[in-house]
mmCIF file of C-alpha atoms in Angstrom:
data_model
loop_
_atom_site.group_PDB
_atom_site.id
_atom_site.type_symbol
_atom_site.label_atom_id
_atom_site.label_comp_id
_atom_site.label_asym_id
_atom_site.label_seq_id
_atom_site.Cartn_x
_atom_site.Cartn_y
_atom_site.Cartn_z
ATOM 1 C CA MET K 1 117.231 167.984 153.921
ATOM 2 C CA ASN K 2 115.718 169.144 156.767
ATOM 3 C CA GLN K 3 112.084 168.593 157.412
ATOM 4 C CA ALA K 4 110.146 168.656 160.060
ATOM 5 C CA PHE K 5 108.199 164.919 161.253
ATOM 6 C CA THR K 6 106.550 163.262 163.900
ATOM 7 C CA ALA K 7 108.717 160.830 165.671
ATOM 8 C CA VAL K 8 107.684 156.940 165.545
ATOM 9 C CA LYS K 9 107.826 155.395 169.287
ATOM 10 C CA SER K 10 108.075 151.921 167.430
ATOM 11 C CA ALA K 11 110.658 153.101 165.517
ATOM 12 C CA ALA K 12 113.095 154.856 167.959
ATOM 13 C CA ARG K 13 112.335 151.967 170.279
ATOM 14 C CA ALA K 14 113.794 149.528 167.148
ATOM 15 C CA ILE K 15 116.485 152.249 167.061
ATOM 16 C CA ASP K 16 117.123 151.917 171.068
ATOM 17 C CA VAL K 17 117.848 147.570 170.779
ATOM 18 C CA LEU K 18 120.223 148.319 168.168
ATOM 19 C CA GLU K 19 122.521 150.617 169.781
ATOM 20 C CA LEU K 20 122.441 149.075 173.423
ATOM 21 C CA LEU K 21 123.655 145.391 171.680
ATOM 22 C CA ALA K 22 125.742 146.840 169.607
ATOM 23 C CA GLY K 23 128.000 147.622 172.483
ATOM 24 C CA ARG K 24 126.960 144.014 174.742
ATOM 25 C CA SER K 25 128.302 141.270 172.844
ATOM 26 C CA GLU K 26 127.698 138.856 174.985
ATOM 27 C CA GLY K 27 123.680 139.538 174.752
ATOM 28 C CA LEU K 28 120.471 140.599 176.497
ATOM 29 C CA THR K 29 117.422 138.946 177.779
ATOM 30 C CA LEU K 30 114.269 139.767 177.079
ATOM 31 C CA LEU K 31 114.057 140.816 180.890
ATOM 32 C CA GLU K 32 117.564 142.764 180.400
ATOM 33 C CA ILE K 33 116.514 144.651 177.381
ATOM 34 C CA ALA K 34 112.878 146.225 178.692
ATOM 35 C CA ASP K 35 115.003 147.589 182.075
ATOM 36 C CA GLU K 36 117.588 149.280 180.413
ATOM 37 C CA LEU K 37 115.409 150.867 177.930
ATOM 38 C CA GLY K 38 112.693 151.668 180.381
ATOM 39 C CA LEU K 39 109.903 148.786 178.479
ATOM 40 C CA ALA K 40 106.802 146.797 179.832
ATOM 41 C CA LYS K 41 107.811 143.065 179.209
ATOM 42 C CA SER K 42 105.454 142.671 176.809
ATOM 43 C CA SER K 43 105.950 145.612 174.537
ATOM 44 C CA ALA K 44 109.785 145.017 175.002
ATOM 45 C CA HIS K 45 108.661 141.477 173.926
ATOM 46 C CA SER K 46 106.586 142.567 170.223
ATOM 47 C CA LEU K 47 109.762 144.919 169.795
ATOM 48 C CA LEU K 48 112.095 141.373 169.926
ATOM 49 C CA GLY K 49 109.553 139.559 168.432
ATOM 50 C CA THR K 50 110.050 142.110 164.959
ATOM 51 C CA LEU K 51 112.554 141.878 165.095
ATOM 52 C CA LEU K 52 114.040 138.688 164.897
ATOM 53 C CA ALA K 53 112.149 137.043 162.430
ATOM 54 C CA ARG K 54 113.536 140.212 160.250
ATOM 55 C CA ASN K 55 116.535 138.637 161.455
ATOM 56 C CA VAL K 56 117.971 142.219 162.484
ATOM 57 C CA LEU K 57 118.567 140.138 165.494
ATOM 58 C CA ARG K 58 119.002 136.787 166.797
ATOM 59 C CA LEU K 59 117.589 134.620 170.263
ATOM 60 C CA THR K 60 121.466 132.105 171.733
ATOM 61 C CA GLN K 61 121.503 130.478 174.074
ATOM 62 C CA ASP K 62 124.639 131.244 177.059
ATOM 63 C CA GLY K 63 124.359 128.545 179.017
ATOM 64 C CA ARG K 64 120.400 128.845 180.415
ATOM 65 C CA ARG K 65 119.850 131.872 179.705
ATOM 66 C CA SER K 66 118.566 133.039 176.698
ATOM 67 C CA VAL K 67 119.954 135.762 175.104
ATOM 68 C CA TYR K 68 119.665 138.571 171.957
ATOM 69 C CA ARG K 69 122.372 139.886 169.953
ATOM 70 C CA LEU K 70 122.505 141.479 166.511
ATOM 71 C CA GLY K 71 121.395 139.202 163.304
ATOM 72 C CA HIS K 72 123.382 138.788 159.850
ATOM 73 C CA ARG K 73 120.779 141.514 158.503
ATOM 74 C CA ILE K 74 122.760 143.872 160.486
ATOM 75 C CA PHE K 75 126.106 143.085 158.903
ATOM 76 C CA GLU K 76 124.146 142.781 155.187
ATOM 77 C CA ILE K 77 122.845 146.269 155.869
ATOM 78 C CA GLY K 78 126.676 147.574 157.331
ATOM 79 C CA GLN K 79 127.798 146.241 153.838
ATOM 80 C CA ALA K 80 125.393 147.971 151.764
ATOM 81 C CA TYR K 81 126.647 151.320 153.679
ATOM 82 C CA ALA K 82 130.279 150.825 153.340
ATOM 83 C CA GLN K 83 129.164 151.446 149.431
ATOM 84 C CA THR K 84 127.116 153.995 149.753
ATOM 85 C CA THR K 85 130.495 155.487 151.863
ATOM 86 C CA ASP K 86 132.637 154.336 148.915
ATOM 87 C CA LEU K 87 130.886 155.863 146.876
ATOM 88 C CA VAL K 88 131.623 158.926 148.154
ATOM 89 C CA ARG K 89 134.365 159.260 149.751
ATOM 90 C CA ASP K 90 136.414 158.032 146.162
ATOM 91 C CA GLY K 91 133.989 159.667 144.846
ATOM 92 C CA GLN K 92 134.936 163.142 145.484
ATOM 93 C CA GLN K 93 138.566 162.033 144.906
ATOM 94 C CA ILE K 94 136.731 161.421 141.485
ATOM 95 C CA VAL K 95 135.170 164.778 141.107
ATOM 96 C CA GLN K 96 138.487 166.539 142.525
ATOM 97 C CA ASN K 97 140.883 165.699 139.692
ATOM 98 C CA LEU K 98 138.074 165.951 136.947
ATOM 99 C CA SER K 99 138.201 169.317 137.873
ATOM 100 C CA MET K 100 141.509 170.613 138.668
ATOM 101 C CA ALA K 101 141.873 168.401 135.069
ATOM 102 C CA CYS K 102 139.597 170.517 133.678
ATOM 103 C CA GLY K 103 139.345 173.740 134.817
ATOM 104 C CA GLU K 104 136.077 173.132 135.254
ATOM 105 C CA THR K 105 133.558 172.759 138.160
ATOM 106 C CA ALA K 106 133.033 168.993 138.634
ATOM 107 C CA HIS K 107 129.402 166.777 140.663
ATOM 108 C CA LEU K 108 128.929 163.732 141.645
ATOM 109 C CA ALA K 109 125.087 162.594 141.985
ATOM 110 C CA VAL K 110 122.474 159.843 142.828
ATOM 111 C CA LEU K 111 118.873 159.309 141.457
ATOM 112 C CA ASP K 112 116.420 159.957 144.199
ATOM 113 C CA GLY K 113 113.092 159.390 142.280
ATOM 114 C CA ASN K 114 112.459 163.231 140.100
ATOM 115 C CA PHE K 115 115.563 164.138 141.830
ATOM 116 C CA VAL K 116 119.768 164.048 141.462
ATOM 117 C CA VAL K 117 121.012 164.440 145.066
ATOM 118 C CA TYR K 118 124.634 165.653 145.070
ATOM 119 C CA LEU K 119 127.134 163.964 146.312
ATOM 120 C CA ALA K 120 130.238 165.409 145.401
ATOM 121 C CA LYS K 121 130.901 168.961 143.404
ATOM 122 C CA HIS K 122 134.442 171.044 142.850
ATOM 123 C CA GLU K 123 134.494 174.133 141.310
ATOM 124 C CA GLY K 124 136.639 174.938 139.303
ATOM 125 C CA THR K 125 139.425 177.316 137.825
ATOM 126 C CA HIS K 126 136.278 179.914 137.047
ATOM 127 C CA ALA K 127 133.907 179.595 139.758
ATOM 128 C CA ILE K 128 130.664 180.067 138.077
ATOM 129 C CA ARG K 129 127.136 180.970 139.259
ATOM 130 C CA MET K 130 124.789 176.992 140.217
ATOM 131 C CA VAL K 131 122.273 176.526 142.161
ATOM 132 C CA SER K 132 124.255 173.244 142.911
ATOM 133 C CA ALA K 133 125.495 171.779 146.307
ATOM 134 C CA VAL K 134 126.041 168.579 148.220
ATOM 135 C CA GLY K 135 123.859 167.307 149.357
ATOM 136 C CA LYS K 136 120.759 169.176 147.679
ATOM 137 C CA ARG K 137 118.343 167.654 145.711
ATOM 138 C CA PHE K 138 117.722 169.130 141.424
ATOM 139 C CA SER K 139 114.698 167.938 139.158
ATOM 140 C CA ALA K 140 116.900 164.914 136.686
ATOM 141 C CA HIS K 141 114.592 166.540 134.119
ATOM 142 C CA GLY K 142 117.011 169.364 134.191
ATOM 143 C CA THR K 143 120.014 168.472 134.222
ATOM 144 C CA GLY K 144 122.492 166.628 132.440
ATOM 145 C CA VAL K 145 123.522 164.188 134.635
ATOM 146 C CA GLY K 146 120.094 163.071 135.713
ATOM 147 C CA LYS K 147 119.518 162.431 132.087
ATOM 148 C CA VAL K 148 121.902 159.887 132.364
ATOM 149 C CA LEU K 149 120.647 158.981 136.140
ATOM 150 C CA LEU K 150 116.521 159.490 133.862
ATOM 151 C CA ALA K 151 118.227 157.348 130.753
ATOM 152 C CA GLY K 152 118.987 154.274 133.038
ATOM 153 C CA LEU K 153 115.533 153.584 133.524
ATOM 154 C CA ASP K 154 112.679 151.755 130.921
ATOM 155 C CA ASP K 155 110.389 154.971 128.996
ATOM 156 C CA LEU K 156 107.069 153.697 131.343
ATOM 157 C CA GLU K 157 108.987 154.556 134.053
ATOM 158 C CA VAL K 158 110.146 157.918 133.363
ATOM 159 C CA GLU K 159 107.095 158.664 132.161
ATOM 160 C CA ARG K 160 105.455 157.001 135.215
ATOM 161 C CA ARG K 161 106.705 160.242 136.788
ATOM 162 C CA PHE K 162 106.815 161.820 134.416
ATOM 163 C CA ALA K 163 103.946 162.627 132.699
ATOM 164 C CA VAL K 164 101.527 164.113 135.556
ATOM 165 C CA PRO K 165 101.515 168.130 136.060
ATOM 166 C CA GLY K 166 104.231 170.221 138.159
ATOM 167 C CA ALA K 167 106.740 167.088 137.115
ATOM 168 C CA MET K 168 108.566 168.165 134.952
ATOM 169 C CA PRO K 169 108.486 172.365 136.327
ATOM 170 C CA ARG K 170 110.829 175.249 133.997
ATOM 171 C CA LEU K 171 114.453 175.505 135.360
ATOM 172 C CA THR K 172 115.201 178.367 133.037
ATOM 173 C CA PRO K 173 113.312 179.197 129.581
ATOM 174 C CA HIS K 174 114.865 175.850 128.037
ATOM 175 C CA THR K 175 114.138 173.665 129.968
ATOM 176 C CA VAL K 176 112.237 170.643 128.273
ATOM 177 C CA THR K 177 108.745 170.644 129.780
ATOM 178 C CA ASP K 178 107.525 167.289 127.726
ATOM 179 C CA VAL K 179 107.626 164.277 128.706
ATOM 180 C CA ARG K 180 106.960 163.414 124.623
ATOM 181 C CA VAL K 181 110.797 165.701 123.926
ATOM 182 C CA LEU K 182 112.467 163.599 127.386
ATOM 183 C CA LEU K 183 112.061 160.733 126.310
ATOM 184 C CA GLN K 184 113.546 161.090 122.937
ATOM 185 C CA ASN K 185 116.087 162.895 124.314
ATOM 186 C CA LEU K 186 116.801 160.148 126.700
ATOM 187 C CA ALA K 187 116.882 157.883 123.923
ATOM 188 C CA GLU K 188 119.839 159.851 122.684
ATOM 189 C CA VAL K 189 120.964 159.489 126.240
ATOM 190 C CA ARG K 190 121.291 155.764 125.859
ATOM 191 C CA GLU K 191 122.467 155.597 122.514
ATOM 192 C CA ALA K 192 125.705 158.182 122.734
ATOM 193 C CA GLY K 193 126.327 156.820 126.673
ATOM 194 C CA LEU K 194 126.008 160.522 127.816
ATOM 195 C CA ALA K 195 123.649 163.965 128.270
ATOM 196 C CA SER K 196 125.017 167.458 127.373
ATOM 197 C CA GLU K 197 122.575 170.356 127.490
ATOM 198 C CA ARG K 198 122.830 173.948 127.236
ATOM 199 C CA GLU K 199 121.118 176.567 129.508
ATOM 200 C CA GLU K 200 118.318 173.749 131.169
ATOM 201 C CA SER K 201 119.012 173.977 134.167
ATOM 202 C CA THR K 202 120.939 177.157 135.364
ATOM 203 C CA GLU K 203 120.680 180.233 132.345
ATOM 204 C CA GLY K 204 124.610 180.413 130.986
ATOM 205 C CA VAL K 205 125.408 176.376 131.736
ATOM 206 C CA GLY K 206 126.253 174.138 130.041
ATOM 207 C CA CYS K 207 127.040 170.870 131.156
ATOM 208 C CA VAL K 208 128.067 166.633 129.732
ATOM 209 C CA ALA K 209 127.202 164.245 132.240
ATOM 210 C CA VAL K 210 128.293 160.835 132.369
ATOM 211 C CA PRO K 211 127.130 157.249 133.682
ATOM 212 C CA VAL K 212 129.068 155.477 137.419
ATOM 213 C CA TYR K 213 128.769 152.251 137.721
ATOM 214 C CA ASP K 214 129.215 149.283 140.211
ATOM 215 C CA ALA K 215 129.085 145.455 139.637
ATOM 216 C CA THR K 216 124.961 146.112 140.126
ATOM 217 C CA GLY K 217 124.338 149.073 137.161
ATOM 218 C CA MET K 218 124.563 152.679 137.526
ATOM 219 C CA VAL K 219 125.021 154.294 141.152
ATOM 220 C CA ALA K 220 125.892 157.285 140.202
ATOM 221 C CA GLY K 221 126.408 160.011 137.228
ATOM 222 C CA LEU K 222 129.686 162.659 136.968
ATOM 223 C CA SER K 223 129.092 165.849 134.905
ATOM 224 C CA VAL K 224 131.552 168.730 133.993
ATOM 225 C CA SER K 225 129.340 171.775 134.451
ATOM 226 C CA VAL K 226 131.385 175.291 132.213
ATOM 227 C CA PRO K 227 129.836 178.686 130.713
ATOM 228 C CA VAL K 228 128.639 178.350 128.057
ATOM 229 C CA GLY K 229 130.807 181.088 126.222
ATOM 230 C CA ARG K 230 133.795 177.806 126.834
ATOM 231 C CA PHE K 231 131.844 175.399 125.654
ATOM 232 C CA PRO K 232 132.174 175.419 121.709
ATOM 233 C CA ALA K 233 130.970 171.651 120.373
ATOM 234 C CA ASP K 234 134.590 170.656 119.583
ATOM 235 C CA ARG K 235 135.900 171.392 123.351
ATOM 236 C CA GLN K 236 132.175 169.375 124.846
ATOM 237 C CA ALA K 237 133.608 166.852 122.938
ATOM 238 C CA GLU K 238 136.718 167.018 125.402
ATOM 239 C CA PHE K 239 135.203 167.489 128.469
ATOM 240 C CA ALA K 240 132.967 164.421 127.370
ATOM 241 C CA ASP K 241 136.522 162.895 127.530
ATOM 242 C CA GLN K 242 137.860 163.695 130.270
ATOM 243 C CA ALA K 243 133.945 163.178 132.242
ATOM 244 C CA ARG K 244 134.032 159.195 130.856
ATOM 245 C CA ALA K 245 137.833 158.746 131.560
ATOM 246 C CA ALA K 246 137.467 159.683 135.198
ATOM 247 C CA ALA K 247 133.878 157.611 135.206
ATOM 248 C CA ALA K 248 135.153 154.136 133.987
ATOM 249 C CA THR K 249 137.794 154.538 137.152
ATOM 250 C CA LEU K 250 135.539 155.238 139.430
ATOM 251 C CA SER K 251 133.506 152.545 137.779
ATOM 252 C CA VAL K 252 136.109 150.540 138.959
ATOM 253 C CA ARG K 253 136.970 151.300 142.182
ATOM 254 C CA LEU K 254 133.832 150.190 142.832
ATOM 255 C CA GLY K 255 133.989 146.924 141.158
ATOM 256 C CA ALA K 256 132.555 147.461 138.052
ATOM 257 C CA GLY K 257 133.597 145.743 134.507
ATOM 258 C CA ARG K 258 134.053 146.765 131.880
ATOM 259 C CA TYR K 259 132.932 150.426 130.927
ATOM 260 C CA PRO K 260 129.776 150.303 128.757
ATOM 261 C CA ASP K 261 129.779 152.874 125.511
ATOM 262 C CA ARG K 262 126.358 153.259 125.625
ATOM 263 C CA ILE K 263 123.158 153.604 128.359
ATOM 264 C CA GLU K 264 120.867 150.694 128.377
ATOM 265 C CA PRO K 265 117.082 150.901 130.277
ATOM 266 C CA GLY K 266 116.444 149.419 133.567
ATOM 267 C CA THR K 267 120.507 149.885 134.889
ATOM 268 C CA THR K 268 119.964 152.299 138.075
ATOM 269 C CA ARG K 269 120.058 152.004 140.816
ATOM 270 C CA GLU K 270 118.581 155.171 143.149
ATOM 271 C CA LEU K 271 119.667 156.797 145.962
ATOM 272 C CA THR K 272 117.743 154.644 149.119
#
């Protein structure tokens, strides 16, 4: 998502410090960092103090020199990033396998506020016209994968997000635009452990979606999108079974335990 922004100088300088120290395992003194980055000593001191307080840096002794090195918080952040990249990498393979198995288009998406963000997509053997694309954000209330992810929030949180003017745009003539109806839908999704929709996000297309978990909760949704002409009720169950099997496989890879039969509110982890 490309947006115009105003650079925050202090944030940019903090990143400069981290990039500098990432390549200097021996550590650097305050004056060395200030000189390398062209900062006033007072500015560098305040910046390094903030990073120390957040455990992003650590101050150690090297003989008579006090030197700054990267702190343990950097490792923790790196581990969090590694989990995200595992989701994308392993998710892409699972999405491809699912799509090839059922012959239809499959997606992997995460929740970001009132939207889903697509992390992976694989076109089926019969290409269909859809608005989805990797990296694109789309209103969660109108998609099957969005409803799965919203089902992992509690009702008060869903209402807070969507019971405001303009929060539930009409994407097609079939889109749910009433938060009370959405809450009823989500109750059914939680009980079933999956979501389905017909032409709510894209005219002529139906969808079935299931949750993906890691050890901490629901981290994504996996869906199969099918033209309504190839989406009778009996095939919906077939697609759901295929999607659940794929989601269970991905969840195990991500560290989840038993794949649950229903969705519990309060389990969704959002994109951060």
